[in-house]
Amino acid sequence: MILRRLSQHVKDQNWFAVALDFIIVVLGVFIGLQISNWNDARSFDQLERNYLVQLKDEVELNRRITEYQITYVDTVVETGKRALAYLESDRQCEADCADLLVDFFHASQVWGTPRSMNIFAEMERLGLPRDAGTREPLLDLYRFLDGWDFVNLSPPAYREAVRGYFSPAASEALWRDCQRLPDGEQEELVRDCVDTLKGMDTAAMLEAMRASPDLANQLRYWIGQNASARILLPGALLLSDTAQAAIDEALAP
């Protein structure tokens, strides 16, 4: 319609009308682009908000994993200290032989619960979040999480060495009743195998361990690795709380 009218005005050499039609066309295109941009901006705002809602859940999940790892590391360190104290002593185990064997077993464990980082990775790909006050706390948290697995990049030498001293029956009892996976992912270290182990010659296994020239040093190294985790992991809880607060502020109406 506008083009037909513009053509007629040109034929009539009505230049004022031509100019007016041209302005109307340009203005219409401009308004259309502005509306399109506004709609795109609103859609992107909503996309960012949806991702932030999902990221809030991801950060909370990673916080729970950190809490689990702190408990796990505490168990490895404390059982390792008791096992090392036995190796460094000259006392004979008596009523505590089965419990000591469990300590040696638990001290050899390696936590391996994976972190969830998919939502944050996708947001980074999209350049989200756009606000620096929201982005920086998240970067601090995920940088920590991404570089965190130095403690358990590979199983320690102690893990393989100590398990060579367990009899097949002892190994079966330890794996059946002194660890469990209630949710299929997060391993729990328990002591339900002690009564079964009391019927075995656990004292002989422990004496063989103490006679090893390398086992104590291997255990010291592994305790040290987990001790560093024990010191550093609580920092991830603080980073998680800061990141959660930043997301909550960004989602606030």
XYZ file of N, CA and C in Angstrom, residues 38 40 44 83-84 94 100 138 217 253:
30
model
N 13.770 -5.295 21.614
C 13.197 -5.318 22.952
C 12.711 -6.718 23.308
N 13.842 -9.502 21.957
C 15.040 -10.334 22.115
C 15.667 -10.130 23.489
N 16.195 -12.860 26.401
C 17.515 -13.175 26.950
C 17.529 -12.971 28.462
N 45.964 -45.815 62.807
C 46.745 -46.874 62.170
C 48.239 -46.558 62.240
N 48.611 -45.308 61.997
C 50.022 -44.916 62.038
C 50.578 -45.042 63.455
N 45.247 -56.104 71.186
C 44.548 -57.094 72.015
C 43.078 -57.122 71.615
N 41.358 -51.988 64.680
C 42.558 -51.453 64.033
C 42.604 -51.820 62.554
N 30.655 -16.470 41.511
C 30.499 -17.779 40.867
C 31.815 -18.258 40.272
N 55.531 -44.842 55.873
C 55.764 -43.628 55.075
C 54.652 -43.404 54.060
N 13.068 -9.846 43.022
C 12.204 -9.043 42.158
C 12.536 -7.553 42.267
